[in-house]
């Protein structure tokens, strides 16, 4: 579960009191695992600030951010990054233009991967995964694996960024352990011990298999290598399936706003598909009220740093764009008085 508790954030660019802007005013919010929350609100109402505080790009002046009950407010952005996938409005921001589609995906997927001995075997397998994923986009990206991302359209780049933000990359065991200790919600020592016990058990099994394979004189050198690879992959997935907390939460900040309507729709549909298939907890900021109503199972409206609407399920389904517009107007009127 992701929680903001009494979060306040004020900006003051000039140092003069009259320039002070309260971006978030004592905001409390609880998001259950698997919820797909759409977030709307006028310009400057605090939407991006909320996402930045969740991801750790900004520190609140007061209040807390909790992940699975653990206070992560002081954990820096780069350490929290593993837990989040992010897509911003600017298509240039999420991908490296001078690298190919495949290279961009490899970077996202293999970050931290060190087992160089089997790296090549994985690469071919990864490529197949990427092609399958890209095919589902319906943007023809699977035929352009070696094309530099810089020459592609904004829509194609955003689709690629979305895949990079959601495809589960491969942290090293060390990174996985660090993240598990930080974010599992368990007491640190309990989490560390749980990881180490499981790791040692599986590593013991793997080492035994390797020694048996090596001692088996009926096997050729190539067969041995192949069998050791399989044993390693079993060991690797056993640990990953249990402890990898990578990319649990997806943060989207107007990620289709810079795209033409047709491409925006495609990227949104893709988003919906990816979110559901991976059951990702998702916060999607959009300025499009219709999209906010169509997608997700919960809708939150911000106004001047406050949450003025928070609806779920059936209640959300009943809402119309007119309802939302009326609420905006009423909130504006109230603020003027
Ligand atoms: N880095 C910043 N420096 C100064 N003011 C900021 C900064 N980020 C946001 N703000 C101010 O905080 C308020 C909320 O901004 P933001 O969360 O970006 O709004 P939204 O995403 O809803 O449009 C605005 O008044 C904005 O000007
Ligand atoms: Mg914003």
Short mmCIF file of C-alpha atoms and ligand atoms in Angstrom, two decimals:
data_model
loop_
_atom_site.label_atom_id
_atom_site.label_comp_id
_atom_site.label_asym_id
_atom_site.label_seq_id
_atom_site.Cartn_x
_atom_site.Cartn_y
_atom_site.Cartn_z
CA UNK A 1 0.00 0.00 0.00
CA UNK A 2 1.09 3.53 -0.82
CA UNK A 3 0.18 6.31 1.58
CA UNK A 4 0.64 10.03 1.90
CA UNK A 5 0.04 11.24 5.44
CA UNK A 6 -0.55 14.96 6.06
CA UNK A 7 1.79 15.98 3.28
CA UNK A 8 2.43 19.69 2.84
CA UNK A 9 4.74 21.22 0.24
CA UNK A 10 5.33 24.92 -0.26
CA UNK A 11 7.45 26.55 -2.95
CA UNK A 12 9.01 29.94 -2.63
CA UNK A 13 11.13 30.98 -5.58
CA UNK A 14 12.05 34.53 -4.58
CA UNK A 15 12.16 34.22 -0.82
CA UNK A 16 9.40 36.85 -0.53
CA UNK A 17 6.40 35.75 1.46
CA UNK A 18 3.97 36.96 -1.24
CA UNK A 19 5.56 34.61 -3.79
CA UNK A 20 4.92 31.57 -1.64
CA UNK A 21 2.86 28.83 -3.32
CA UNK A 22 1.36 25.99 -1.35
CA UNK A 23 1.46 23.13 -3.84
CA UNK A 24 0.05 20.58 -1.40
CA UNK A 25 -1.83 21.45 1.75
CA UNK A 26 -2.00 18.66 4.34
CA UNK A 27 -2.86 15.92 1.84
CA UNK A 28 -3.65 12.43 3.10
CA UNK A 29 -4.20 9.62 0.64
CA UNK A 30 -4.19 5.82 0.72
CA UNK A 31 -3.76 3.75 -2.40
CA UNK A 32 -4.35 0.02 -2.32
CA UNK A 33 -2.21 -2.40 -4.33
CA UNK A 34 -3.59 -2.78 -7.84
CA UNK A 35 -5.65 0.41 -7.82
CA UNK A 36 -5.61 2.41 -11.05
CA UNK A 37 -6.14 6.02 -9.99
CA UNK A 38 -6.72 8.81 -12.48
CA UNK A 39 -5.86 12.29 -11.23
CA UNK A 40 -7.33 15.52 -12.56
CA UNK A 41 -7.27 19.15 -11.47
CA UNK A 42 -6.52 22.62 -12.81
CA UNK A 43 -3.06 23.92 -13.65
CA UNK A 44 -0.93 24.22 -10.54
CA UNK A 45 -3.35 22.25 -8.35
CA UNK A 46 -0.61 19.93 -7.06
CA UNK A 47 -0.85 16.87 -9.32
CA UNK A 48 2.79 16.73 -10.43
CA UNK A 49 3.99 17.67 -6.96
CA UNK A 50 2.10 14.65 -5.60
CA UNK A 51 3.81 12.30 -8.05
CA UNK A 52 7.19 13.89 -7.35
CA UNK A 53 6.76 13.41 -3.61
CA UNK A 54 5.69 9.80 -4.09
CA UNK A 55 8.76 9.09 -6.25
CA UNK A 56 11.09 11.05 -3.98
CA UNK A 57 12.05 13.76 -6.50
CA UNK A 58 10.69 16.22 -3.93
CA UNK A 59 10.74 16.05 -0.15
CA UNK A 60 7.63 17.28 1.67
CA UNK A 61 7.96 20.15 4.16
CA UNK A 62 5.94 18.04 6.58
CA UNK A 63 4.11 14.73 6.46
CA UNK A 64 5.13 11.27 5.39
CA UNK A 65 5.19 8.87 2.48
CA UNK A 66 4.63 5.24 3.44
CA UNK A 67 5.20 2.19 1.27
CA UNK A 68 3.73 -1.00 2.71
CA UNK A 69 3.65 0.77 6.05
CA UNK A 70 7.34 1.72 5.95
CA UNK A 71 8.26 5.38 6.13
CA UNK A 72 10.21 6.08 2.92
CA UNK A 73 10.01 9.89 3.11
CA UNK A 74 13.75 10.21 3.57
CA UNK A 75 14.77 7.48 1.13
CA UNK A 76 16.28 9.25 -1.88
CA UNK A 77 14.76 9.10 -5.34
CA UNK A 78 17.44 6.87 -6.87
CA UNK A 79 16.82 4.19 -4.25
CA UNK A 80 13.05 4.41 -4.68
CA UNK A 81 13.40 4.31 -8.46
CA UNK A 82 13.41 0.51 -8.59
CA UNK A 83 9.95 0.46 -7.08
CA UNK A 84 8.46 2.88 -9.61
CA UNK A 85 8.06 3.09 -13.34
CA UNK A 86 7.58 6.67 -14.57
CA UNK A 87 6.44 8.27 -17.79
CA UNK A 88 6.42 12.04 -18.22
CA UNK A 89 4.71 14.33 -20.71
CA UNK A 90 7.86 14.95 -22.73
CA UNK A 91 8.58 12.05 -25.14
CA UNK A 92 12.27 13.07 -25.18
CA UNK A 93 12.67 12.48 -21.46
CA UNK A 94 12.15 8.75 -21.17
CA UNK A 95 14.30 7.35 -23.97
CA UNK A 96 17.83 7.88 -25.29
CA UNK A 97 17.53 9.31 -28.81
CA UNK A 98 20.95 8.20 -30.01
CA UNK A 99 20.31 4.59 -29.05
CA UNK A 100 18.20 2.01 -30.89
CA UNK A 101 14.85 0.62 -29.73
CA UNK A 102 16.56 -2.60 -28.72
CA UNK A 103 19.37 -0.83 -26.86
CA UNK A 104 16.89 1.31 -24.93
CA UNK A 105 14.93 -1.78 -23.91
CA UNK A 106 18.11 -3.66 -22.99
CA UNK A 107 19.19 -0.82 -20.72
CA UNK A 108 15.84 -0.82 -18.94
CA UNK A 109 15.64 -4.58 -18.71
CA UNK A 110 19.18 -5.63 -17.90
CA UNK A 111 20.20 -2.80 -15.62
CA UNK A 112 22.45 -4.25 -12.97
CA UNK A 113 22.72 -7.64 -14.65
CA UNK A 114 26.18 -9.06 -14.04
CA UNK A 115 26.15 -12.77 -14.79
CA UNK A 116 28.15 -12.22 -17.96
CA UNK A 117 28.65 -15.94 -18.66
CA UNK A 118 25.01 -16.40 -19.69
CA UNK A 119 24.32 -12.86 -20.77
CA UNK A 120 24.31 -13.79 -24.45
CA UNK A 121 21.81 -16.58 -23.97
CA UNK A 122 19.51 -14.17 -22.20
CA UNK A 123 19.92 -11.50 -24.82
CA UNK A 124 18.33 -13.65 -27.52
CA UNK A 125 15.56 -14.61 -25.14
CA UNK A 126 15.06 -10.99 -24.11
CA UNK A 127 14.83 -9.96 -27.74
CA UNK A 128 11.97 -12.39 -28.25
CA UNK A 129 10.19 -10.96 -25.20
CA UNK A 130 10.68 -7.42 -26.50
CA UNK A 131 9.38 -8.30 -29.97
CA UNK A 132 6.26 -9.93 -28.51
CA UNK A 133 5.63 -6.91 -26.28
CA UNK A 134 6.21 -4.43 -29.10
CA UNK A 135 3.90 -6.29 -31.47
CA UNK A 136 1.02 -5.70 -29.10
CA UNK A 137 1.54 -1.95 -29.43
CA UNK A 138 0.38 -2.00 -33.03
CA UNK A 139 2.85 0.77 -33.88
CA UNK A 140 5.22 -1.35 -35.96
CA UNK A 141 8.04 -0.91 -33.47
CA UNK A 142 8.92 -4.61 -33.64
CA UNK A 143 10.20 -4.08 -37.18
CA UNK A 144 12.40 -1.18 -36.12
CA UNK A 145 14.43 -2.76 -33.35
CA UNK A 146 17.68 -1.35 -34.68
CA UNK A 147 16.37 2.08 -35.52
CA UNK A 148 17.61 5.04 -33.50
CA UNK A 149 14.85 6.28 -31.21
CA UNK A 150 15.69 9.90 -32.08
CA UNK A 151 14.08 9.63 -35.52
CA UNK A 152 10.82 8.18 -34.20
CA UNK A 153 7.53 10.00 -33.58
CA UNK A 154 6.50 11.23 -30.13
CA UNK A 155 3.85 8.52 -29.92
CA UNK A 156 6.31 5.77 -30.69
CA UNK A 157 8.75 7.15 -28.15
CA UNK A 158 6.07 7.37 -25.46
CA UNK A 159 4.94 3.81 -26.18
CA UNK A 160 8.54 2.67 -25.85
CA UNK A 161 8.98 4.64 -22.61
CA UNK A 162 5.86 2.98 -21.27
CA UNK A 163 7.26 -0.45 -22.02
CA UNK A 164 10.59 0.53 -20.43
CA UNK A 165 8.74 1.78 -17.36
CA UNK A 166 6.79 -1.43 -16.92
CA UNK A 167 8.91 -4.29 -18.22
CA UNK A 168 10.47 -5.88 -15.17
CA UNK A 169 14.15 -5.24 -15.32
CA UNK A 170 16.74 -7.45 -13.75
CA UNK A 171 18.31 -6.04 -10.64
CA UNK A 172 21.27 -7.92 -9.19
CA UNK A 173 20.60 -10.03 -6.10
CA UNK A 174 22.33 -7.33 -4.07
CA UNK A 175 19.93 -4.67 -5.38
CA UNK A 176 16.96 -6.95 -4.88
CA UNK A 177 17.95 -7.57 -1.27
CA UNK A 178 18.43 -3.84 -0.63
CA UNK A 179 14.99 -3.05 -2.09
CA UNK A 180 13.33 -5.90 -0.23
CA UNK A 181 14.78 -4.68 3.06
CA UNK A 182 13.64 -1.12 2.27
CA UNK A 183 10.21 -1.67 0.80
CA UNK A 184 8.77 -5.05 1.80
CA UNK A 185 7.15 -3.51 4.85
CA UNK A 186 8.76 -6.13 7.11
CA UNK A 187 11.09 -5.22 9.93
CA UNK A 188 14.52 -4.67 8.33
CA UNK A 189 16.21 -7.53 10.16
CA UNK A 190 13.37 -9.92 9.46
CA UNK A 191 13.40 -9.02 5.76
CA UNK A 192 17.17 -9.36 5.53
CA UNK A 193 17.13 -12.75 7.25
CA UNK A 194 14.27 -13.98 5.07
CA UNK A 195 16.22 -13.03 1.96
CA UNK A 196 19.49 -14.52 3.15
CA UNK A 197 17.91 -17.82 4.28
CA UNK A 198 16.14 -18.30 0.97
CA UNK A 199 19.21 -17.24 -0.99
CA UNK A 200 21.49 -19.65 0.88
CA UNK A 201 19.04 -22.51 0.50
CA UNK A 202 18.64 -21.99 -3.27
CA UNK A 203 22.34 -21.31 -3.77
CA UNK A 204 23.15 -24.57 -1.97
CA UNK A 205 20.78 -26.45 -4.29
CA UNK A 206 22.32 -24.78 -7.32
CA UNK A 207 25.91 -25.49 -6.23
CA UNK A 208 25.04 -29.15 -5.65
CA UNK A 209 23.47 -29.41 -9.12
CA UNK A 210 26.52 -27.80 -10.71
CA UNK A 211 28.87 -30.20 -8.98
CA UNK A 212 26.71 -33.20 -10.00
CA UNK A 213 26.66 -32.02 -13.61
CA UNK A 214 30.41 -31.46 -13.64
CA UNK A 215 31.03 -34.92 -12.25
CA UNK A 216 28.73 -36.64 -14.74
CA UNK A 217 31.14 -38.21 -17.21
CA UNK A 218 28.31 -39.18 -19.57
CA UNK A 219 27.76 -35.52 -20.50
CA UNK A 220 29.60 -33.62 -23.23
CA UNK A 221 31.15 -30.23 -22.49
CA UNK A 222 28.32 -28.47 -24.33
CA UNK A 223 25.65 -30.49 -22.52
CA UNK A 224 27.24 -29.57 -19.20
CA UNK A 225 27.24 -25.88 -20.06
CA UNK A 226 23.61 -26.07 -21.14
CA UNK A 227 22.52 -27.91 -17.98
CA UNK A 228 24.38 -25.47 -15.76
CA UNK A 229 22.61 -22.59 -17.52
CA UNK A 230 19.23 -24.18 -16.88
CA UNK A 231 20.09 -24.76 -13.22
CA UNK A 232 21.18 -21.14 -12.88
CA UNK A 233 17.99 -19.87 -14.46
CA UNK A 234 15.94 -21.95 -12.00
CA UNK A 235 17.93 -20.55 -9.09
CA UNK A 236 17.61 -17.03 -10.48
CA UNK A 237 13.85 -17.14 -11.01
CA UNK A 238 13.21 -18.73 -7.62
CA UNK A 239 14.82 -15.71 -5.95
CA UNK A 240 13.26 -13.16 -8.29
CA UNK A 241 9.73 -14.54 -8.01
CA UNK A 242 9.89 -14.18 -4.28
CA UNK A 243 11.84 -10.99 -3.70
CA UNK A 244 11.82 -8.74 -6.75
CA UNK A 245 9.82 -5.61 -5.90
CA UNK A 246 10.87 -3.87 -9.11
CA UNK A 247 8.31 -1.63 -10.80
CA UNK A 248 5.38 -2.21 -8.52
CA UNK A 249 3.95 1.26 -9.04
CA UNK A 250 3.44 3.14 -12.28
CA UNK A 251 3.45 6.96 -12.26
CA UNK A 252 2.15 8.69 -15.39
CA UNK A 253 2.20 12.47 -15.60
CA UNK A 254 0.14 13.62 -18.60
CA UNK A 255 2.06 11.07 -20.65
CA UNK A 256 -0.22 11.44 -23.68
CA UNK A 257 -0.65 15.24 -23.57
CA UNK A 258 2.00 15.93 -26.22
CA UNK A 259 0.57 13.41 -28.69
CA UNK A 260 -2.00 13.82 -31.46
CA UNK A 261 -5.48 12.53 -30.44
CA UNK A 262 -5.26 9.29 -32.39
CA UNK A 263 -1.83 8.34 -31.05
CA UNK A 264 -2.82 9.49 -27.56
CA UNK A 265 -5.75 7.07 -27.66
CA UNK A 266 -3.50 4.23 -28.77
CA UNK A 267 -0.98 4.90 -26.00
CA UNK A 268 -3.78 5.14 -23.44
CA UNK A 269 -5.28 1.83 -24.51
CA UNK A 270 -1.86 0.31 -24.31
CA UNK A 271 -1.41 1.78 -20.84
CA UNK A 272 -4.68 0.24 -19.72
CA UNK A 273 -3.67 -3.15 -21.07
CA UNK A 274 -0.24 -3.10 -19.44
CA UNK A 275 -1.66 -1.93 -16.11
CA UNK A 276 -4.25 -4.70 -16.04
CA UNK A 277 -2.00 -7.47 -17.25
CA UNK A 278 0.69 -6.64 -14.69
CA UNK A 279 -1.84 -5.60 -12.03
CA UNK A 280 0.23 -2.51 -11.39
CA UNK A 281 -0.73 0.11 -8.87
CA UNK A 282 -1.05 3.17 -11.09
CA UNK A 283 -1.37 6.94 -10.68
CA UNK A 284 -2.23 8.62 -13.96
CA UNK A 285 -2.41 12.40 -14.15
CA UNK A 286 -4.41 13.66 -17.12
CA UNK A 287 -5.97 16.96 -18.13
CA UNK A 288 -8.54 15.06 -20.16
CA UNK A 289 -11.64 14.49 -18.02
CA UNK A 290 -13.10 11.96 -20.40
CA UNK A 291 -9.95 9.84 -20.18
CA UNK A 292 -9.99 10.20 -16.39
CA UNK A 293 -13.52 8.76 -16.39
CA UNK A 294 -12.90 6.05 -18.99
CA UNK A 295 -9.76 4.61 -17.43
CA UNK A 296 -8.97 3.42 -13.94
CA UNK A 297 -11.16 2.37 -11.03
CA UNK A 298 -10.68 5.45 -8.88
CA UNK A 299 -10.65 9.17 -9.64
CA UNK A 300 -9.13 11.97 -7.61
CA UNK A 301 -9.57 15.68 -8.25
CA UNK A 302 -7.08 18.22 -6.93
CA UNK A 303 -7.85 21.89 -6.37
CA UNK A 304 -5.31 24.35 -4.99
CA UNK A 305 -3.33 21.68 -3.19
CA UNK A 306 -6.35 19.85 -1.76
CA UNK A 307 -8.14 16.68 -2.78
CA UNK A 308 -11.73 17.77 -3.42
CA UNK A 309 -13.04 14.55 -4.93
CA UNK A 310 -12.10 10.92 -4.42
CA UNK A 311 -14.45 8.34 -5.93
CA UNK A 312 -14.15 4.64 -6.64
CA UNK A 313 -15.87 1.82 -8.47
CA UNK A 314 -19.59 2.21 -9.21
CA UNK A 315 -19.64 5.78 -7.95
CA UNK A 316 -16.92 6.68 -10.44
CA UNK A 317 -18.71 4.89 -13.28
CA UNK A 318 -21.79 7.08 -12.74
CA UNK A 319 -19.85 10.35 -13.06
CA UNK A 320 -19.98 12.43 -16.25
CA UNK A 321 -17.71 15.13 -17.66
CA UNK A 322 -20.47 17.63 -16.80
CA UNK A 323 -20.40 16.53 -13.16
CA UNK A 324 -16.65 17.08 -13.06
CA UNK A 325 -16.90 20.49 -14.72
CA UNK A 326 -19.53 21.58 -12.19
CA UNK A 327 -17.30 20.50 -9.31
CA UNK A 328 -14.42 22.48 -10.79
CA UNK A 329 -16.57 25.59 -11.08
CA UNK A 330 -17.95 25.25 -7.57
CA UNK A 331 -14.46 24.79 -6.12
CA UNK A 332 -13.28 27.87 -8.02
CA UNK A 333 -16.22 29.91 -6.75
CA UNK A 334 -15.60 28.82 -3.17
CA UNK A 335 -11.92 29.73 -3.46
CA UNK A 336 -12.79 33.21 -4.74
CA UNK A 337 -15.10 33.94 -1.81
N1 LIG B 1 9.87 23.42 -8.66
C1 LIG B 1 8.98 24.36 -8.38
N2 LIG B 1 9.34 25.61 -8.00
C2 LIG B 1 8.43 26.53 -7.69
N3 LIG B 1 7.10 26.34 -7.70
C3 LIG B 1 6.67 25.13 -8.06
C4 LIG B 1 7.57 24.08 -8.42
N4 LIG B 1 6.83 22.98 -8.72
C5 LIG B 1 5.55 23.33 -8.55
N5 LIG B 1 5.43 24.62 -8.16
C6 LIG B 1 4.18 25.32 -7.86
O1 LIG B 1 3.38 24.47 -7.06
C7 LIG B 1 2.04 24.49 -7.50
C8 LIG B 1 1.62 23.11 -7.90
O2 LIG B 1 2.35 22.69 -9.04
P1 LIG B 1 2.17 21.30 -9.77
O3 LIG B 1 2.13 20.22 -8.77
O4 LIG B 1 3.22 21.21 -10.80
O5 LIG B 1 0.74 21.46 -10.44
P2 LIG B 1 -0.02 20.59 -11.53
O6 LIG B 1 0.83 19.45 -11.91
O7 LIG B 1 -1.30 20.22 -10.88
O8 LIG B 1 -0.26 21.52 -12.69
C9 LIG B 1 1.97 25.53 -8.61
O9 LIG B 1 1.57 26.76 -8.05
C10 LIG B 1 3.39 25.59 -9.11
O10 LIG B 1 3.66 26.84 -9.65
MG1 LIG B 2 1.70 18.92 -13.74
#
